[in-house]
mmCIF file of C-alpha atoms and ligand atoms in Angstrom:
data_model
loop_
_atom_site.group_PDB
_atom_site.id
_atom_site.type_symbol
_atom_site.label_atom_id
_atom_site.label_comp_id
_atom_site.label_asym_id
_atom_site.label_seq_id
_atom_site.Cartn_x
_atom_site.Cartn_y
_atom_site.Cartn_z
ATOM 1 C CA UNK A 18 0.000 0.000 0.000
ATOM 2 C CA UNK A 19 1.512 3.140 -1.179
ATOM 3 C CA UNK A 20 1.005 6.579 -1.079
ATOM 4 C CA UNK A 21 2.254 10.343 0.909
ATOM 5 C CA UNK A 22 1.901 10.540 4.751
ATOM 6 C CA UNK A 23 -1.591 10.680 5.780
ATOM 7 C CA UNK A 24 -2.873 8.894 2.294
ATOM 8 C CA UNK A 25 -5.009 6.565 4.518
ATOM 9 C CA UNK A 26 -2.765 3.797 3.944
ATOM 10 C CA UNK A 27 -2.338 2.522 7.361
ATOM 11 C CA UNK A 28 -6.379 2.750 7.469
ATOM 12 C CA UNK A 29 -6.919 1.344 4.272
ATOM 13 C CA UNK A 30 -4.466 -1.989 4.754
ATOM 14 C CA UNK A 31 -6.203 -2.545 8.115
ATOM 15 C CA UNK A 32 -9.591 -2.731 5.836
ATOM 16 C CA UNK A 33 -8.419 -5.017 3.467
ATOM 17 C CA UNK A 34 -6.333 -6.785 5.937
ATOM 18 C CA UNK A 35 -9.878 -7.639 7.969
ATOM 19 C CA UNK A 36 -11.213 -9.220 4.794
ATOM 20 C CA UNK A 37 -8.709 -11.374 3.256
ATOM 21 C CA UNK A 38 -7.732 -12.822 6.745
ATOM 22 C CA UNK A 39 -4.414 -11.495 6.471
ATOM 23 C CA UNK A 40 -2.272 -8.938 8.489
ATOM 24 C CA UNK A 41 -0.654 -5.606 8.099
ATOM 25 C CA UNK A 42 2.733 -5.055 7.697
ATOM 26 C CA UNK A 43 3.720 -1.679 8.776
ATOM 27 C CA UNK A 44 7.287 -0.531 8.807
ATOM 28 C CA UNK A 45 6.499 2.422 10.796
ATOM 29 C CA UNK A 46 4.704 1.148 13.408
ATOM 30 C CA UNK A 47 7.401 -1.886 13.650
ATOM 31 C CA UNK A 48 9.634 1.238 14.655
ATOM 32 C CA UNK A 49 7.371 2.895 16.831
ATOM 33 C CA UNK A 50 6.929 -0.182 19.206
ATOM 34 C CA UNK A 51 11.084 -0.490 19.511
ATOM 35 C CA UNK A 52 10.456 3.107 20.375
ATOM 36 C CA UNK A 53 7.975 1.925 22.805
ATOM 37 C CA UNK A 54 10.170 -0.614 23.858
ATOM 38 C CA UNK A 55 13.235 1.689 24.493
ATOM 39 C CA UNK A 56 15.103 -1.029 23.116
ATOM 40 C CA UNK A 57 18.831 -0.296 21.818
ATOM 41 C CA UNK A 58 17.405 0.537 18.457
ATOM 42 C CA UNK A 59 14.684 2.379 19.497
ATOM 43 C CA UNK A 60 17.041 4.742 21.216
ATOM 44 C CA UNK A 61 18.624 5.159 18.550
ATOM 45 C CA UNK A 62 15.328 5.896 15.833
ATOM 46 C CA UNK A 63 13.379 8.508 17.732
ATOM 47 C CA UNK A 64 15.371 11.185 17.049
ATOM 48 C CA UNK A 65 15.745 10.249 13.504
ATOM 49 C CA UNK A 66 11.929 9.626 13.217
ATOM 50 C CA UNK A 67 10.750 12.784 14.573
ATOM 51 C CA UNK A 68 12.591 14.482 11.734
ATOM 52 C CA UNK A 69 10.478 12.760 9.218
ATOM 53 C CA UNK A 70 13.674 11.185 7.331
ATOM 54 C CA UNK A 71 14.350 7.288 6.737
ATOM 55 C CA UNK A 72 15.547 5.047 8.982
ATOM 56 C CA UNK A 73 18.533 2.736 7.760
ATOM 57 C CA UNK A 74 17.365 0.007 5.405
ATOM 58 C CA UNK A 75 19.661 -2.809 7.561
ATOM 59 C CA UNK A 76 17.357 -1.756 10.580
ATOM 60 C CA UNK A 77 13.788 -1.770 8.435
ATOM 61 C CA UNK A 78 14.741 -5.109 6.950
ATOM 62 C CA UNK A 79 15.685 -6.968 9.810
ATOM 63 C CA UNK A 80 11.822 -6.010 11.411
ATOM 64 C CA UNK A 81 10.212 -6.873 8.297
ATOM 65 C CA UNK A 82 11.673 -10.148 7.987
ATOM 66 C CA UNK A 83 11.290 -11.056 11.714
ATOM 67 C CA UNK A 84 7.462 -10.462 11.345
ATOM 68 C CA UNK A 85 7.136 -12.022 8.284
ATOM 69 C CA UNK A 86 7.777 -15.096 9.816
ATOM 70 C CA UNK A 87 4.990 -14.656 12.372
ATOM 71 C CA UNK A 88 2.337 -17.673 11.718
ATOM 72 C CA UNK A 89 -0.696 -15.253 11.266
ATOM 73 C CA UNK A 90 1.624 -14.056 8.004
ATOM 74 C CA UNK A 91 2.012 -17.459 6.442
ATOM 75 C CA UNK A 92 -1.102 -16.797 4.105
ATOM 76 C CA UNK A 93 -0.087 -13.706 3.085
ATOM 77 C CA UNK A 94 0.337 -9.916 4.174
ATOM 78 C CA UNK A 95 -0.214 -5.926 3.311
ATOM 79 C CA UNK A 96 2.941 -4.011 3.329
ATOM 80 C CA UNK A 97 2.297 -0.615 4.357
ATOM 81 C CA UNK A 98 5.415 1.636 4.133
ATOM 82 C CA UNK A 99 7.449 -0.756 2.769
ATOM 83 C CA UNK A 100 9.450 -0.339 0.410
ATOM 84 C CA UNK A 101 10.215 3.103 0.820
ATOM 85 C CA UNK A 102 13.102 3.994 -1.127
ATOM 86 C CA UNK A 103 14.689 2.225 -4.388
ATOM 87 C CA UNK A 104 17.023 0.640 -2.342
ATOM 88 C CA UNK A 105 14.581 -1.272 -0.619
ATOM 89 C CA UNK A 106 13.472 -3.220 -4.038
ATOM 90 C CA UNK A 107 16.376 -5.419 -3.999
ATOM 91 C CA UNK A 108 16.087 -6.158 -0.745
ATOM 92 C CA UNK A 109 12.218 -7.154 -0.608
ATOM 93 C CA UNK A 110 12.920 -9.067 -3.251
ATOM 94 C CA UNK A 111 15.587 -11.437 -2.347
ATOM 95 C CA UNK A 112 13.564 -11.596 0.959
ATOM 96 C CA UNK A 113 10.130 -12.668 -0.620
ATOM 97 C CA UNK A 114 12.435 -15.246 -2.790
ATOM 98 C CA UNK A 115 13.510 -16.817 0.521
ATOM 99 C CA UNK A 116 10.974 -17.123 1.691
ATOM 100 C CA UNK A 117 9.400 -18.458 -1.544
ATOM 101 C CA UNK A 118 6.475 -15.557 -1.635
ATOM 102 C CA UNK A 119 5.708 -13.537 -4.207
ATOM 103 C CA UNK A 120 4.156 -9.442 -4.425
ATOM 104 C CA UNK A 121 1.329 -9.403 -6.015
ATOM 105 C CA UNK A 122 0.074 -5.949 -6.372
ATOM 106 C CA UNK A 123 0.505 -2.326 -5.434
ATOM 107 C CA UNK A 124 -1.765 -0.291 -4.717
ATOM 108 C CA UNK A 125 -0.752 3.266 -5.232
ATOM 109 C CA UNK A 126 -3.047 6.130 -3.201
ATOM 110 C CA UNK A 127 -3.112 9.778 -4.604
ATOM 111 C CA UNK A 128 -3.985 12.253 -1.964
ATOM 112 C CA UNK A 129 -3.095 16.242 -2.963
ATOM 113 C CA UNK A 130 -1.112 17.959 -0.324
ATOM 114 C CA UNK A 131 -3.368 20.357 0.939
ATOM 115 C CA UNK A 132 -5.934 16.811 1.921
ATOM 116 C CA UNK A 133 -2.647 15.443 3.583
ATOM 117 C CA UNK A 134 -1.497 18.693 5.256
ATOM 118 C CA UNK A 135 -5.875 18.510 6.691
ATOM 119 C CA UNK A 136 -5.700 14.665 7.830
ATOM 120 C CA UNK A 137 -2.333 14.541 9.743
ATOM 121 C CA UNK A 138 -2.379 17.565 11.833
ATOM 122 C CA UNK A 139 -5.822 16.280 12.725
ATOM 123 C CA UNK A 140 -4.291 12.837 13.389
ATOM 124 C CA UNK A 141 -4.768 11.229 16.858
ATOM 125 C CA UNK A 142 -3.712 8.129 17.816
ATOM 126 C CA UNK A 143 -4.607 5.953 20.518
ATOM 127 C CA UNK A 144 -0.573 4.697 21.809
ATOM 128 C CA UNK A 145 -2.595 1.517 23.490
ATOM 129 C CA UNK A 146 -4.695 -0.232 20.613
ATOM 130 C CA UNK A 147 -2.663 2.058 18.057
ATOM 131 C CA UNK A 148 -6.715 3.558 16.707
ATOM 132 C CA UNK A 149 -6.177 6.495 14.699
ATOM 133 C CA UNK A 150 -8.939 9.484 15.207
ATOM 134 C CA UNK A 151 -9.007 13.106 13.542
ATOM 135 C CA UNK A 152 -10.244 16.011 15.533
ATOM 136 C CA UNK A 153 -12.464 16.841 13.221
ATOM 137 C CA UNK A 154 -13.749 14.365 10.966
ATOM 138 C CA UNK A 155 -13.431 11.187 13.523
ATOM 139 C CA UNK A 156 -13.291 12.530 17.373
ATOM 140 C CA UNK A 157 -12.484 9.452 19.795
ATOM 141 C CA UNK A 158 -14.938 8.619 21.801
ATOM 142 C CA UNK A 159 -15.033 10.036 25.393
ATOM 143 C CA UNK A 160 -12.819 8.419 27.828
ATOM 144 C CA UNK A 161 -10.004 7.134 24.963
ATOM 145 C CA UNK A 162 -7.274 8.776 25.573
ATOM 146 C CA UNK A 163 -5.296 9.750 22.463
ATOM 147 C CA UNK A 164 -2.041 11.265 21.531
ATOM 148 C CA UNK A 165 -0.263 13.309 18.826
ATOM 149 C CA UNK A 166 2.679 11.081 16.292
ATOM 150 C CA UNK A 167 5.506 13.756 17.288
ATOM 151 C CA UNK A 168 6.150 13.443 13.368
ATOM 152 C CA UNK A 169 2.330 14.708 12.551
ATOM 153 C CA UNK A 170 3.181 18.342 13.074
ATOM 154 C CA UNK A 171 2.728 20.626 10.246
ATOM 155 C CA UNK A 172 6.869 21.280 9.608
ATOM 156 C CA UNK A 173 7.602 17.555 9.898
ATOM 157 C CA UNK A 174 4.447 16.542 7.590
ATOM 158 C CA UNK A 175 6.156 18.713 4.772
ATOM 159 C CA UNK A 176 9.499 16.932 5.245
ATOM 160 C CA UNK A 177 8.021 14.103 4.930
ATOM 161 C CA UNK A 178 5.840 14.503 2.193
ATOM 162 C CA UNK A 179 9.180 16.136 0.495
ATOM 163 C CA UNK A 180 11.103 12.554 1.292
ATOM 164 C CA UNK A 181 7.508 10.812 -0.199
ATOM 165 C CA UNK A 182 7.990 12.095 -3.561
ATOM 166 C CA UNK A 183 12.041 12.354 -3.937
ATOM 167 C CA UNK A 184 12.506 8.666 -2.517
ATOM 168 C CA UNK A 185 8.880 6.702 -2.881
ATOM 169 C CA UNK A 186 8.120 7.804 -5.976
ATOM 170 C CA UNK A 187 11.018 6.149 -7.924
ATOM 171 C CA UNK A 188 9.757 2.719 -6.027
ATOM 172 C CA UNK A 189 5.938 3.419 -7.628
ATOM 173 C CA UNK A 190 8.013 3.851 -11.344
ATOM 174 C CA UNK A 191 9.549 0.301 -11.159
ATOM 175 C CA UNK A 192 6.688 -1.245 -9.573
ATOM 176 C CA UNK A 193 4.620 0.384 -12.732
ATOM 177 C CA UNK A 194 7.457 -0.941 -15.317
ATOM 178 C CA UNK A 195 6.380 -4.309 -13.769
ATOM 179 C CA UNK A 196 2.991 -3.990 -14.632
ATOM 180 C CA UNK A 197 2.117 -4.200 -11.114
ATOM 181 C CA UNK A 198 0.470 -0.818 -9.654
ATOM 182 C CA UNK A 199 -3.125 0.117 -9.577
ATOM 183 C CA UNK A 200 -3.533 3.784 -8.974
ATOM 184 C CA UNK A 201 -6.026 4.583 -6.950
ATOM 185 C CA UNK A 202 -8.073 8.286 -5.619
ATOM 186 C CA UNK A 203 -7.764 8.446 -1.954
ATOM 187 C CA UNK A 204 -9.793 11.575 -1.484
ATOM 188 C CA UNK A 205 -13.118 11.100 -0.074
ATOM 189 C CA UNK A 206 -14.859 9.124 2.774
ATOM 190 C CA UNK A 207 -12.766 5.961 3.806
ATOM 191 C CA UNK A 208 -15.915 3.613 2.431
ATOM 192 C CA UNK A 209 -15.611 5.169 -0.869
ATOM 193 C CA UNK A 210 -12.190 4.613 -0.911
ATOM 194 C CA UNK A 211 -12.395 1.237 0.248
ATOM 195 C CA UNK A 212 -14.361 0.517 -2.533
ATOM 196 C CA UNK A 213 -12.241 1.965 -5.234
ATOM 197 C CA UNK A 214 -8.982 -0.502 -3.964
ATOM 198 C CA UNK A 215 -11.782 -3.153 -4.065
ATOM 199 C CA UNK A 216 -12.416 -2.607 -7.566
ATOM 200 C CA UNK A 217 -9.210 -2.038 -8.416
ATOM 201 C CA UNK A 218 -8.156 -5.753 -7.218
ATOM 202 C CA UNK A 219 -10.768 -7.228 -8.687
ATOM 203 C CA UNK A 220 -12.741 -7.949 -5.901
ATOM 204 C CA UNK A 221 -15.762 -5.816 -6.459
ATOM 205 C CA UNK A 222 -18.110 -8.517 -5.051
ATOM 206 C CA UNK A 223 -16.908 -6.715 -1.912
ATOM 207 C CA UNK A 224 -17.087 -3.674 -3.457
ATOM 208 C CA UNK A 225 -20.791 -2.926 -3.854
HETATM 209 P P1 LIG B 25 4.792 5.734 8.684
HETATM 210 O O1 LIG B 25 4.154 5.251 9.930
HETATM 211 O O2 LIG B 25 4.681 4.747 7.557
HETATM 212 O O3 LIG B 25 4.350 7.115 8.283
HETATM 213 O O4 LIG B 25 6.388 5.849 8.985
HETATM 214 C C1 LIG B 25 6.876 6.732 9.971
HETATM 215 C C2 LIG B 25 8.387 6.874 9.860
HETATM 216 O O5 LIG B 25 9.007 5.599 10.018
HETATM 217 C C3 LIG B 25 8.912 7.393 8.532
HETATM 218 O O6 LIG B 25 8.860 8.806 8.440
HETATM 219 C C4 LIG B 25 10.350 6.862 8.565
HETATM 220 O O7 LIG B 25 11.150 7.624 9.448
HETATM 221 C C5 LIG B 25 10.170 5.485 9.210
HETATM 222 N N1 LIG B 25 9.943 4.401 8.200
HETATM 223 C C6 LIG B 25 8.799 3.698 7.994
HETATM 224 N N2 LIG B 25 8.950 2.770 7.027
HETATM 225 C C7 LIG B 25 10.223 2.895 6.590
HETATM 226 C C8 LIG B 25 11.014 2.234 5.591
HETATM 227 N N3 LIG B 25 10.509 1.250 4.826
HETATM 228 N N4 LIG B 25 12.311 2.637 5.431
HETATM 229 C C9 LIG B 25 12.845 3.618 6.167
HETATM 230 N N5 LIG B 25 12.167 4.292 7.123
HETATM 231 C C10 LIG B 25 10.877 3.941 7.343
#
């Protein structure tokens, strides 16, 4: 699942994840928890995090591959935020030869910036079940308490929406020359899009 910070991506794979049985795969939240964890790494990645740039591919890889062993991943899994830079082709794919898999399709989200700049400084998250909320559009309920992603601030959103299209991008362009992305409209309300990455994976009898 591709596309800019705040693209609905996370949101989205969680979706499709429920139907098909299968998990999510998210890089970023993979960091987060060795954040949580205060681990040696996660000392190490806050800092780095915070400023909205990449973390080292070594580190990334090493996650992914760890939780792609998990059993509830032996049917299959959504990457989301993964891979992130050009680098990172080579390296998924010697992993998913391995391990004998194979990607099937990318799905490719196109948010403008202004929608992004809207959705992630109205980003909450809940740091226990990891439920995101928006001030506006999706207020958590009373009680839940919910936090700010230090990286959802307006300054850091730009970086990262800068480091989206210089080093994403370039992944979406050899994924295309592969025949393998579906582009798909993320603006609009998340059933709508739901139903658009449906569609566009041929499974519109989910789609209606
Ligand atoms: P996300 O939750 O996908 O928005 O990712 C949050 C942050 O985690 C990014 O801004 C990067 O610092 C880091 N990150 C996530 N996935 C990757 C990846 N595949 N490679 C390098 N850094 C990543």
């Amino acid at each position: 699942m591709f596309g800019p910070p705040g693209a609905g991506k996370g949101t989205q794979a969680e979706r499709l994840g429920r139907r098909l049985l299968i998990p999510t795969i998210s890089t970023g939240d993979l960091l987060r928890k060795e954040i949580r964890n205060q681990t040696e790494v996660g000392l190490l990645l806050k800092k780095l995090m915070d400023s909205g740039k990449l973390i080292k591919d070594s580190v990334v890889t090493s996650l992914m591959s760890d939780r792609l062993e998990d059993r509830d991943a032996s049917r299959g899994a959504i990457f989301d935020g993964f891979p992130r830079k050009v680098s990172q082709i080579d390296i998924l794919d010697s992993l998913l030869e391995e391990k004998n898999r194979k990607l099937l399709r990318v799905i490719a989200l196109e948010v403008p910036t202004e929608v992004i700049l809207q959705r992630t400084t109205g980003r909450r998250v809940d740091p226990t079940t990891g439920k995101t909320y928006h001030t506006d559009d999706d207020p958590p309920p009373e009680g839940v308490k919910v936090v700010q992603r230090s990286d959802d601030t307006e300054e850091v959103v730009l970086d990262r929406i800068e480091t989206y299209y210089n080093e994403t991008e370039p992944v979406l362009e050899v994924y295309s020359e592969r025949g393998l992305v579906s582009k798909v409209d993320g603006v609009g309300p998340i059933d709508v899009v739901e139903r658009r990455i449906l569609r566009a994976l041929g499974l519109e009898k989910w789609a209606k």
